[in-house]
PDB file of N, CA and C in Angstrom:
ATOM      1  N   UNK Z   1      39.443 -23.801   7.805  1.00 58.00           N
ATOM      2  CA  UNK Z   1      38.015 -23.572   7.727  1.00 58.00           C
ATOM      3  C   UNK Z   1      37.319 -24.591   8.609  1.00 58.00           C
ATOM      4  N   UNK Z   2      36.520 -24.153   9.918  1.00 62.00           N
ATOM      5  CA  UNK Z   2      35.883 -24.978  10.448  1.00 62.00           C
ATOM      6  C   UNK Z   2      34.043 -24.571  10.013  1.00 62.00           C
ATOM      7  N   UNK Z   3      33.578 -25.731  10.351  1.00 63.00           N
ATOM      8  CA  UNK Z   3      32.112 -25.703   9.877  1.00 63.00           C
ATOM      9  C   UNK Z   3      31.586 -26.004  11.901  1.00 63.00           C
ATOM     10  N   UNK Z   4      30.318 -25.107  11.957  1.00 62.00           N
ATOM     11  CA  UNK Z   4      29.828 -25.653  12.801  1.00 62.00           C
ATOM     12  C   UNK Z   4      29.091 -27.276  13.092  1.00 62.00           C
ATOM     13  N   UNK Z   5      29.566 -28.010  14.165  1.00 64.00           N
ATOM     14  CA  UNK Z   5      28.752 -29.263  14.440  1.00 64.00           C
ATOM     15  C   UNK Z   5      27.768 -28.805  15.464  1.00 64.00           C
ATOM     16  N   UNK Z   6      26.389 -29.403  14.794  1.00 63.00           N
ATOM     17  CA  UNK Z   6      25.702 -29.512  16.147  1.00 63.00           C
ATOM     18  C   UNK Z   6      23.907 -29.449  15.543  1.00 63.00           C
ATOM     19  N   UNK Z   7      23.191 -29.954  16.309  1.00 64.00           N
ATOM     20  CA  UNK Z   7      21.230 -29.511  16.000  1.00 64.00           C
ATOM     21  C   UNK Z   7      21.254 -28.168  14.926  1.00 64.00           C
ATOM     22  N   UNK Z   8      20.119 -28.531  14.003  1.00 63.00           N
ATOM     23  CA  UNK Z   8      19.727 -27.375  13.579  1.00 63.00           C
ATOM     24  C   UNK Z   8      18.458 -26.992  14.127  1.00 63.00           C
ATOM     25  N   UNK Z   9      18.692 -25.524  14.434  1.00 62.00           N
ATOM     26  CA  UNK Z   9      17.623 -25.059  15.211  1.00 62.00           C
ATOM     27  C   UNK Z   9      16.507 -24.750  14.035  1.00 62.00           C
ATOM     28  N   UNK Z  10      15.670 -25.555  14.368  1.00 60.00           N
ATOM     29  CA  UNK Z  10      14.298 -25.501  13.735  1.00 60.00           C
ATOM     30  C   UNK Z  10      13.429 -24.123  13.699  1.00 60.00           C
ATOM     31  N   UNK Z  11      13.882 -22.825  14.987  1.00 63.00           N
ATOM     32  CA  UNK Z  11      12.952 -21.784  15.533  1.00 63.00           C
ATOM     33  C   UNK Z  11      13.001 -21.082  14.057  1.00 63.00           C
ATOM     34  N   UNK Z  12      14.454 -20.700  13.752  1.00 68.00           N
ATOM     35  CA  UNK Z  12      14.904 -19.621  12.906  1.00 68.00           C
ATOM     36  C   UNK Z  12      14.691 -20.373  11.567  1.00 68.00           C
ATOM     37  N   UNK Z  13      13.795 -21.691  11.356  1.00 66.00           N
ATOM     38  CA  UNK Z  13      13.145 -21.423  10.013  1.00 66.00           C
ATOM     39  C   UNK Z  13      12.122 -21.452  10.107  1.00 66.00           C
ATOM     40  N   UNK Z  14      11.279 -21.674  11.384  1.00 70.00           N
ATOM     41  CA  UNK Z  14       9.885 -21.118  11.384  1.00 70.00           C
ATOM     42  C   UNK Z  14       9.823 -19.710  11.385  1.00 70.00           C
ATOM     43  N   UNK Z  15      10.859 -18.626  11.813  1.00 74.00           N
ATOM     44  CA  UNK Z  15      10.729 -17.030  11.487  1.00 74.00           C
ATOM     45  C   UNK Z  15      11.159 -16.776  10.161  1.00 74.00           C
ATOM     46  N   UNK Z  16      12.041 -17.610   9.340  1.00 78.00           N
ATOM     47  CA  UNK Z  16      12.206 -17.303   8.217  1.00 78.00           C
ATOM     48  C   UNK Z  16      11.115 -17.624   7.214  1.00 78.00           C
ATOM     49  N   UNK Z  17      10.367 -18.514   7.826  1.00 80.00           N
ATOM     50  CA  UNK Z  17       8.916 -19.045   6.848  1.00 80.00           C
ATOM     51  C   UNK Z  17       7.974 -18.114   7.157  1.00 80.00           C
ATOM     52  N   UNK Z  18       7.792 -17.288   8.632  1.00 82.00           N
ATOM     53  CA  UNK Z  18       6.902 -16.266   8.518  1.00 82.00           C
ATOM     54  C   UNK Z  18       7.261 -14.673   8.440  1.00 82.00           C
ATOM     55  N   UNK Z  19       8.420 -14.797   7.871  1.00 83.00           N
ATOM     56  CA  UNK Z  19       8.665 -13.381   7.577  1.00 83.00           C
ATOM     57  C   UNK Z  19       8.416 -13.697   5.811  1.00 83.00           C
ATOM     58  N   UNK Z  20       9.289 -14.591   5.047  1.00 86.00           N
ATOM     59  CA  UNK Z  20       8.673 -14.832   3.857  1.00 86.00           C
ATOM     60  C   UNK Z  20       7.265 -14.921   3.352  1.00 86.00           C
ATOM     61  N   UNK Z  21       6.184 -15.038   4.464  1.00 89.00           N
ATOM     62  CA  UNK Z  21       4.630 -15.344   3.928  1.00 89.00           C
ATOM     63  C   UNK Z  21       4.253 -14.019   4.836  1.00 89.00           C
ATOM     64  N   UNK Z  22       4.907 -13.234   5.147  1.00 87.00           N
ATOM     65  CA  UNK Z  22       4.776 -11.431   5.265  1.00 87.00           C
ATOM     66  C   UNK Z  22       4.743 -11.052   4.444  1.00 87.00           C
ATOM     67  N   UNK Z  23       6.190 -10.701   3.862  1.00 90.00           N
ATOM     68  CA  UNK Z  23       7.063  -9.996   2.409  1.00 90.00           C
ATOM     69  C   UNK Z  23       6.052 -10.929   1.489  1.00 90.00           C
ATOM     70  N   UNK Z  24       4.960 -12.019   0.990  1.00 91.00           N
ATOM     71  CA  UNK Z  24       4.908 -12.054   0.178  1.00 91.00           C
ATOM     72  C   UNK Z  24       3.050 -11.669   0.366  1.00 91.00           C
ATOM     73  N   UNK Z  25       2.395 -11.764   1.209  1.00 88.00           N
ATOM     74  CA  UNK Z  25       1.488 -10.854   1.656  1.00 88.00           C
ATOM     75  C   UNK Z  25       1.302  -9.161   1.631  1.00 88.00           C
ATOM     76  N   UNK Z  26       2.566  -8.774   1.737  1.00 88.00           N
ATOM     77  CA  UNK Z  26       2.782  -7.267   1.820  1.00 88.00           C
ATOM     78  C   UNK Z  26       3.119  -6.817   0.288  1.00 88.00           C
ATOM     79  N   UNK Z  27       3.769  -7.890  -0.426  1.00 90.00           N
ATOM     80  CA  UNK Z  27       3.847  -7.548  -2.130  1.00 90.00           C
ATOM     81  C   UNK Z  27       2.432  -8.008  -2.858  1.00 90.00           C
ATOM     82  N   UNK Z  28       1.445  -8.910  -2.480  1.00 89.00           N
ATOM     83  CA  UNK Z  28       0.165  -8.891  -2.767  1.00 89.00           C
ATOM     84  C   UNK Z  28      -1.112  -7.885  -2.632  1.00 89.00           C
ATOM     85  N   UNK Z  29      -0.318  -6.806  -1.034  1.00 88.00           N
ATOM     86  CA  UNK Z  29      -1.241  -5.635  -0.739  1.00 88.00           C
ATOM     87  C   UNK Z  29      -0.579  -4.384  -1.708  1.00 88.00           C
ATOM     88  N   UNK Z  30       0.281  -4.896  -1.769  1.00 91.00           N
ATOM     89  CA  UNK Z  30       0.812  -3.674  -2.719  1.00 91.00           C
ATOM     90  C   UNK Z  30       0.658  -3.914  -3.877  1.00 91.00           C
ATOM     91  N   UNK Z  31       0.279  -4.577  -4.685  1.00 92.00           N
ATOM     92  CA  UNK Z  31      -0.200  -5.270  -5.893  1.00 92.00           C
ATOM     93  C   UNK Z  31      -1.549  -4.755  -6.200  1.00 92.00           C
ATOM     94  N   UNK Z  32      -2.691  -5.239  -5.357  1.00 90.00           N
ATOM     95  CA  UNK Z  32      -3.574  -4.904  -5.039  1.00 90.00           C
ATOM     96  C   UNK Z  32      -4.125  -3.212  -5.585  1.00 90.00           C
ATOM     97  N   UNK Z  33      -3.043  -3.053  -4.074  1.00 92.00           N
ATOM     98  CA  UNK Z  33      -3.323  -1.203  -4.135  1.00 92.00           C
ATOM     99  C   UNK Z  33      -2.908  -0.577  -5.950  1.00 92.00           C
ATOM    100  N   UNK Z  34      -2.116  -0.808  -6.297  1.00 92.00           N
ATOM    101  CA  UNK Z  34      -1.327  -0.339  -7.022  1.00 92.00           C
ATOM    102  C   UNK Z  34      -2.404  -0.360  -8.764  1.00 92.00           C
ATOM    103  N   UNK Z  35      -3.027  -1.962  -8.588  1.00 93.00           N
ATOM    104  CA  UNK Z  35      -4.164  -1.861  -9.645  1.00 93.00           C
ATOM    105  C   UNK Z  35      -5.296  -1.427  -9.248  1.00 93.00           C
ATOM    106  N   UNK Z  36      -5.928  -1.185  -8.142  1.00 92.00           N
ATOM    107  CA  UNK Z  36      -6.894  -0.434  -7.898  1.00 92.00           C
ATOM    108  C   UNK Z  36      -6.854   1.115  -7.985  1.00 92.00           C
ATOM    109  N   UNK Z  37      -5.766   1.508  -8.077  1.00 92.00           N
ATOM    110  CA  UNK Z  37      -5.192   2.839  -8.178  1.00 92.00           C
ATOM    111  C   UNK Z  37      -5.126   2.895  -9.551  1.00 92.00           C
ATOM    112  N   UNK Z  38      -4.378   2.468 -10.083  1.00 92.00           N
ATOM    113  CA  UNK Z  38      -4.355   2.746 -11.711  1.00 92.00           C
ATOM    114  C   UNK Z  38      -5.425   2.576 -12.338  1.00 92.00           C
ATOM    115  N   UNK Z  39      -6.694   1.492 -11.956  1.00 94.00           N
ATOM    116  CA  UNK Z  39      -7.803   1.578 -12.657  1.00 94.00           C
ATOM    117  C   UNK Z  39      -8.395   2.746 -12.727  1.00 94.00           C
ATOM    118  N   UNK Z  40      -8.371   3.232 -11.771  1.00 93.00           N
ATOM    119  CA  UNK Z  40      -9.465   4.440 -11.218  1.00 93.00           C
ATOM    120  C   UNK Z  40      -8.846   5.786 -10.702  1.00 93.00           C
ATOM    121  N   UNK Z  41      -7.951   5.711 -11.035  1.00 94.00           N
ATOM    122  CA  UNK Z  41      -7.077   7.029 -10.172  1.00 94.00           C
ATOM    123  C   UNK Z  41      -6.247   7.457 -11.488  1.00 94.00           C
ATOM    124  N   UNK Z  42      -5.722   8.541 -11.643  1.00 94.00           N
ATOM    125  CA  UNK Z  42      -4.145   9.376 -12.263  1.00 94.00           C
ATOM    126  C   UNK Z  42      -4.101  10.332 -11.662  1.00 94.00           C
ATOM    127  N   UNK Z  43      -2.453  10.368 -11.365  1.00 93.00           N
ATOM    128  CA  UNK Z  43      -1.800  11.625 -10.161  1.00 93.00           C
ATOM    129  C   UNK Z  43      -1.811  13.385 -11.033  1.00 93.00           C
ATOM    130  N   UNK Z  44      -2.227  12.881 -12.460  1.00 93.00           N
ATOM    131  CA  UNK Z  44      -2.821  13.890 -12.952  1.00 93.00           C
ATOM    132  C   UNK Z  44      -3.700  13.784 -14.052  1.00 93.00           C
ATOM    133  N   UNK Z  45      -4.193  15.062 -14.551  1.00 92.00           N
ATOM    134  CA  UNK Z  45      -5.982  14.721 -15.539  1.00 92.00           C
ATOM    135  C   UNK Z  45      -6.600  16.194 -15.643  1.00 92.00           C
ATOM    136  N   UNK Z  46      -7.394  16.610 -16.010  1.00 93.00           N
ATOM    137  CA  UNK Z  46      -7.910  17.542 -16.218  1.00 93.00           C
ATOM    138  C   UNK Z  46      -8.957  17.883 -15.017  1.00 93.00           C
ATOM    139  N   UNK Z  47      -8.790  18.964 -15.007  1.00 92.00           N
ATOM    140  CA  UNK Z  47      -9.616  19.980 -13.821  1.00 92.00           C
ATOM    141  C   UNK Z  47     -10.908  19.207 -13.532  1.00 92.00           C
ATOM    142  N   UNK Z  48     -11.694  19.419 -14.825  1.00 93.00           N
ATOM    143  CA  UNK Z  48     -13.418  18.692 -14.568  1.00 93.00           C
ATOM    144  C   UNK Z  48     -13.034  16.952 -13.951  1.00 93.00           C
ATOM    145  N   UNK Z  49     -12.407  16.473 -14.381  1.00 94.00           N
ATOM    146  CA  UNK Z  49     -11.916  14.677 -13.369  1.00 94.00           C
ATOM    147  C   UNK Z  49     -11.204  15.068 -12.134  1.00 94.00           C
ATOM    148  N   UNK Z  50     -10.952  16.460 -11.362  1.00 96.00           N
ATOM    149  CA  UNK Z  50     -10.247  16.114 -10.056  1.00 96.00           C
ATOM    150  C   UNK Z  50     -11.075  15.696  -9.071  1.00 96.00           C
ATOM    151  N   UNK Z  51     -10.625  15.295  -8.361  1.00 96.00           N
ATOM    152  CA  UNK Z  51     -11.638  14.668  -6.801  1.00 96.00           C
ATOM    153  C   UNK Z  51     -10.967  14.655  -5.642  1.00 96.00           C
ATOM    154  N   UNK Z  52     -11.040  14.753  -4.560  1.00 96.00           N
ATOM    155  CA  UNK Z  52     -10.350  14.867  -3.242  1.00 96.00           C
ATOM    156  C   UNK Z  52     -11.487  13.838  -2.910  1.00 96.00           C
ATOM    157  N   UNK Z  53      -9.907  12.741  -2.050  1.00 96.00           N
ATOM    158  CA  UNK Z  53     -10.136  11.822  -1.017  1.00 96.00           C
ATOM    159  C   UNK Z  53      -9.222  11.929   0.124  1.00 96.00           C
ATOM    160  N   UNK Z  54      -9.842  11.295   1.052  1.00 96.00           N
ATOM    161  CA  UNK Z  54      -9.230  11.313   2.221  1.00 96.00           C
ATOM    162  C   UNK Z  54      -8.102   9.553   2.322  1.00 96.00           C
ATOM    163  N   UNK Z  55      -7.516   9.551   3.268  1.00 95.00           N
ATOM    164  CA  UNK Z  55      -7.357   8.366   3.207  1.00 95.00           C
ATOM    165  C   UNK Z  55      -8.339   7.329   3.584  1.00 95.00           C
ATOM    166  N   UNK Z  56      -9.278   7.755   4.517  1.00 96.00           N
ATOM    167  CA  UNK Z  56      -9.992   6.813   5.187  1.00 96.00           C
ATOM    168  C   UNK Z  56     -11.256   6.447   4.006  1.00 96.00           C
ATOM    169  N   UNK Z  57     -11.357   7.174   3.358  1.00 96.00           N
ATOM    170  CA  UNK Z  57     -12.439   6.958   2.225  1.00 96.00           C
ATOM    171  C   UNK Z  57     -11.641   5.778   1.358  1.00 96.00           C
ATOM    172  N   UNK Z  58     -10.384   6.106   1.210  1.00 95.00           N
ATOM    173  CA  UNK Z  58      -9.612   5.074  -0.005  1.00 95.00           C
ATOM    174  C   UNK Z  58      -9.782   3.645   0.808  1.00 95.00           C
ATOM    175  N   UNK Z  59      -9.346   3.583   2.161  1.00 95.00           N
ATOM    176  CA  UNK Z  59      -9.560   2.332   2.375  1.00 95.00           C
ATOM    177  C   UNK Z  59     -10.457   1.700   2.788  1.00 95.00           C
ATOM    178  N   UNK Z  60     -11.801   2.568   2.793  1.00 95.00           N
ATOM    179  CA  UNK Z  60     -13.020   1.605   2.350  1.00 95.00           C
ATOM    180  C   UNK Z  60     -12.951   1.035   1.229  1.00 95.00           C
ATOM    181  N   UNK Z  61     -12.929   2.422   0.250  1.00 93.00           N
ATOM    182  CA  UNK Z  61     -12.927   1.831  -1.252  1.00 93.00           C
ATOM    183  C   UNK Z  61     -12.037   0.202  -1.080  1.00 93.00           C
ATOM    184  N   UNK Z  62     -10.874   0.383  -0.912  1.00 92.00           N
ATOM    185  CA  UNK Z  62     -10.234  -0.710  -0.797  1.00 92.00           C
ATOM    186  C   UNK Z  62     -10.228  -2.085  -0.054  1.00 92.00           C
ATOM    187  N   UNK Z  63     -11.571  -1.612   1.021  1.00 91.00           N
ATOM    188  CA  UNK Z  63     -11.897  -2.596   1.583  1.00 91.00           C
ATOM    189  C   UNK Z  63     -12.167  -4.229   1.364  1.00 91.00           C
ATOM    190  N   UNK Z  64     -13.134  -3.769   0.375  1.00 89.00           N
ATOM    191  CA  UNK Z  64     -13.630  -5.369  -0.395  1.00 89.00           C
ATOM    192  C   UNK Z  64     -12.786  -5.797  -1.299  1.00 89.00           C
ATOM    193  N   UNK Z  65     -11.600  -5.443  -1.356  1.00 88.00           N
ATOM    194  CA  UNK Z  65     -10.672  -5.768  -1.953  1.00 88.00           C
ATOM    195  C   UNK Z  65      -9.461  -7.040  -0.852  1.00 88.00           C
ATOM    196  N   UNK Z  66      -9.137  -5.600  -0.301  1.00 88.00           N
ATOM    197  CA  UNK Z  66      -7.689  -6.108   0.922  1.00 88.00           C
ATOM    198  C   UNK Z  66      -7.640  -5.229   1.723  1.00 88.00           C
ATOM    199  N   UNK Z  67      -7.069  -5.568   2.929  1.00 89.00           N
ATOM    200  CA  UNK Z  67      -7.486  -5.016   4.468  1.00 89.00           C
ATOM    201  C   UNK Z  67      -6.116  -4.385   4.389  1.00 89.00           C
ATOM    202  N   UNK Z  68      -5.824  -2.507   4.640  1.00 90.00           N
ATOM    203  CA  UNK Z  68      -4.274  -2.048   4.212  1.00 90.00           C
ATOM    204  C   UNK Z  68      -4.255  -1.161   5.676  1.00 90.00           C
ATOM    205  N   UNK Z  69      -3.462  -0.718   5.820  1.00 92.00           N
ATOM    206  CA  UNK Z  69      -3.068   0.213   6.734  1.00 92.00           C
ATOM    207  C   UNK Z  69      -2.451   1.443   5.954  1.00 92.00           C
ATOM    208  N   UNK Z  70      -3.475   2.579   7.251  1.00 94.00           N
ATOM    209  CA  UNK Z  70      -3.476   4.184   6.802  1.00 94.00           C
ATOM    210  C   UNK Z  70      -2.132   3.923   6.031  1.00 94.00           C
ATOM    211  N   UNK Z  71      -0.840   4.321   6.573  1.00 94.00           N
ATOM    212  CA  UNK Z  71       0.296   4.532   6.431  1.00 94.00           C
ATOM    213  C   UNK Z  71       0.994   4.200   5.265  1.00 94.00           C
ATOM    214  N   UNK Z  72       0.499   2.389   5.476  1.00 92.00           N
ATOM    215  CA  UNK Z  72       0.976   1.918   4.037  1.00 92.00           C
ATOM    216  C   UNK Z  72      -0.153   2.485   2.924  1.00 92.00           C
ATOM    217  N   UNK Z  73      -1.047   2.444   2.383  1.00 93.00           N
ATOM    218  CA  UNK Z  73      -1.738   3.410   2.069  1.00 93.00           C
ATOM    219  C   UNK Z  73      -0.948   4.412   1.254  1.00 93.00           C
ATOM    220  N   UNK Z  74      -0.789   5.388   2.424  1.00 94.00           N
ATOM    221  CA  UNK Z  74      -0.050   6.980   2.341  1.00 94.00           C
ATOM    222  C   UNK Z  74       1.129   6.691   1.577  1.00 94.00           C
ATOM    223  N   UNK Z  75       2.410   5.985   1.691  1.00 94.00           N
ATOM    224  CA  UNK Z  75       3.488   5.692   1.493  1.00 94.00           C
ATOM    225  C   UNK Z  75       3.221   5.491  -0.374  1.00 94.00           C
ATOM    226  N   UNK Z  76       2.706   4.679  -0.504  1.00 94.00           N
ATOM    227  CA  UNK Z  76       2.537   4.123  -1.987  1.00 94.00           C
ATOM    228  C   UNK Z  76       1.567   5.197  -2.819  1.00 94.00           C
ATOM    229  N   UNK Z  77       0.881   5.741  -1.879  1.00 94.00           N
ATOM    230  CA  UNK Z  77       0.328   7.137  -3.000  1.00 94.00           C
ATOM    231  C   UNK Z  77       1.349   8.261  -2.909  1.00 94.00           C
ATOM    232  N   UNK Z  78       2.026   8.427  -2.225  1.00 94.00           N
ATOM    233  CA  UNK Z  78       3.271   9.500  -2.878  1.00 94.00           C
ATOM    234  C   UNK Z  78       4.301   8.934  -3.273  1.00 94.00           C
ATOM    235  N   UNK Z  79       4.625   7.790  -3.512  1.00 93.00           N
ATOM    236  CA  UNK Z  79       5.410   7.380  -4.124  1.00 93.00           C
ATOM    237  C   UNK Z  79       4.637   7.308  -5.568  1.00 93.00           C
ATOM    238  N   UNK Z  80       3.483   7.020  -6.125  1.00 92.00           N
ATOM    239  CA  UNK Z  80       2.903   6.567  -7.551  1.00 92.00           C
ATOM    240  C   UNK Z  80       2.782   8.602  -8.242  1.00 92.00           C
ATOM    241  N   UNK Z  81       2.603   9.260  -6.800  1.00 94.00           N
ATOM    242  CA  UNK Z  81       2.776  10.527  -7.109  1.00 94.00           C
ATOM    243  C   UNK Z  81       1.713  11.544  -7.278  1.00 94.00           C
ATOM    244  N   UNK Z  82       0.716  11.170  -6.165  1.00 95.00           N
ATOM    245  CA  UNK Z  82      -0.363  11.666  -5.667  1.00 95.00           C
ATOM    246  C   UNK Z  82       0.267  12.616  -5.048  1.00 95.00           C
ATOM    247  N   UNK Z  83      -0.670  14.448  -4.845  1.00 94.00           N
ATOM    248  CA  UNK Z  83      -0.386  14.663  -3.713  1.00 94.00           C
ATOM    249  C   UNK Z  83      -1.180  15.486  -2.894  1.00 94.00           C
ATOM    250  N   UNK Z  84      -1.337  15.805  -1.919  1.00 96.00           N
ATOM    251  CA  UNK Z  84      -1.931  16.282  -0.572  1.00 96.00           C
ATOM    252  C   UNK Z  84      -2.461  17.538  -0.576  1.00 96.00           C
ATOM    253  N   UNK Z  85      -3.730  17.931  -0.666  1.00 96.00           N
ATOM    254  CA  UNK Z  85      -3.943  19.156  -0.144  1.00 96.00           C
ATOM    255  C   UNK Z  85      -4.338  19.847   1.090  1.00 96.00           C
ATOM    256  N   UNK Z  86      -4.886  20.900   1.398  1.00 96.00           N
ATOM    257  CA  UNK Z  86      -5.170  20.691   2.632  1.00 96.00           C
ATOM    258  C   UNK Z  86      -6.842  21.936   2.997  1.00 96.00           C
ATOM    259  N   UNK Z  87      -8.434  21.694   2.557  1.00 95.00           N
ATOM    260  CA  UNK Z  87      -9.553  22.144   2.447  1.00 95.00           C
ATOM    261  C   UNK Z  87     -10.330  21.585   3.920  1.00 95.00           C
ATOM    262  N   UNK Z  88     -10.308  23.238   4.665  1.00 94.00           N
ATOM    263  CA  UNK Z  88     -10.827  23.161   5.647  1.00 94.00           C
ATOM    264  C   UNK Z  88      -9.742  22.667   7.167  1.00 94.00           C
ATOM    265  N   UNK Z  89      -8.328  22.474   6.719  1.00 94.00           N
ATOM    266  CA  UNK Z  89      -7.540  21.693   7.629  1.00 94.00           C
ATOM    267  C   UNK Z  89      -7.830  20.656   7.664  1.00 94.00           C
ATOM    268  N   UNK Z  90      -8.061  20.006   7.015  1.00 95.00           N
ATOM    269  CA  UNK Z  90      -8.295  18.574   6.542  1.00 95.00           C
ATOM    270  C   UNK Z  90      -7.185  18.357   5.482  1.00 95.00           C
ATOM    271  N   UNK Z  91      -6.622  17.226   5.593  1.00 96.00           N
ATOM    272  CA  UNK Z  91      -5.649  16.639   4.281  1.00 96.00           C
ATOM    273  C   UNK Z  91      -6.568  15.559   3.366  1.00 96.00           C
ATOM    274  N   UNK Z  92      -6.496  15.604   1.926  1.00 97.00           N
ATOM    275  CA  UNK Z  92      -7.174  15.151   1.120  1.00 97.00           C
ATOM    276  C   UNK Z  92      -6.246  15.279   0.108  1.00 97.00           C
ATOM    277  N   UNK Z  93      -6.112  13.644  -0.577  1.00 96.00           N
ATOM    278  CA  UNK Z  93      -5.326  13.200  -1.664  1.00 96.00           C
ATOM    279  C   UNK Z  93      -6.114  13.798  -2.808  1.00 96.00           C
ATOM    280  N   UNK Z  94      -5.083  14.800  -3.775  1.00 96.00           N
ATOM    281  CA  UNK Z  94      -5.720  14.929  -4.832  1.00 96.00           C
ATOM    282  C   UNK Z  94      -5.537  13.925  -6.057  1.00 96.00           C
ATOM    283  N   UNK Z  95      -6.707  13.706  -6.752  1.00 96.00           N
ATOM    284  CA  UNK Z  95      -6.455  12.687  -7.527  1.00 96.00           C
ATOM    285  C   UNK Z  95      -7.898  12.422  -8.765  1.00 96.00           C
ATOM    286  N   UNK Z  96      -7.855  12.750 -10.180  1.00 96.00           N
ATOM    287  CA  UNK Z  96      -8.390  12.712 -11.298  1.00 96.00           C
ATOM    288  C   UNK Z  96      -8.683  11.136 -11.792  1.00 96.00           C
ATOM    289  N   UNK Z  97     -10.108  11.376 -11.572  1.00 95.00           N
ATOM    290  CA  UNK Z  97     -10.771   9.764 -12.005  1.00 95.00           C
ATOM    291  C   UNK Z  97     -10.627   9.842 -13.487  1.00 95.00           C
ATOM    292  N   UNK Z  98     -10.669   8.537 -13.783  1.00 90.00           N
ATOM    293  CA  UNK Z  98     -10.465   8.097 -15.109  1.00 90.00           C
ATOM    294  C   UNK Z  98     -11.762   8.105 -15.974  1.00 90.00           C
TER     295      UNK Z  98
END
């Protein structure tokens, strides 16, 4: 068993310190999203509580909160189990306020 001798390269823990304060930024936006959604949202509810949003409406809503991207967004509402319709050729998340 040999061990490497030699400098430790300092670069690859400054990328490991900013990929960790990513991943823990990106579990805070998803945190975020996830209680702002459950306050005010269920992926189902009765007819008179449905509402169609767009995405771009959600992330205003979400604005004064945390700054998200469309995509990520999209990803975590069909995963919680929202889903998509499509009025006028337009796509709009269906989704029953609380």
């Amino acid at each position: 068993m040999s061990k490497k001798i030699g400098f430790r390269s300092y670069e690859n823990a400054k990328d490991e310190e900013k990929q960790n304060e990513q991943e823990k930024l990106q579990a805070e936006r998803r945190k975020a999203i996830a209680n702002f959604l459950g306050q005010n949202y269920s992926p189902i509810g009765s007819t008179s509580a449905k509402c169609y949003k767009t995405t771009a409406e959600l992330i205003y809503d979400l604005s004064n909160i945390i700054s998200v991207r469309p995509n990520e967004l999209a990803k975590q509402l069909a995963d919680a189990g929202y889903h998509v319709e499509y009025l006028a050729g337009q796509p709009y998340w269906v989704m029953y306020e609380k």
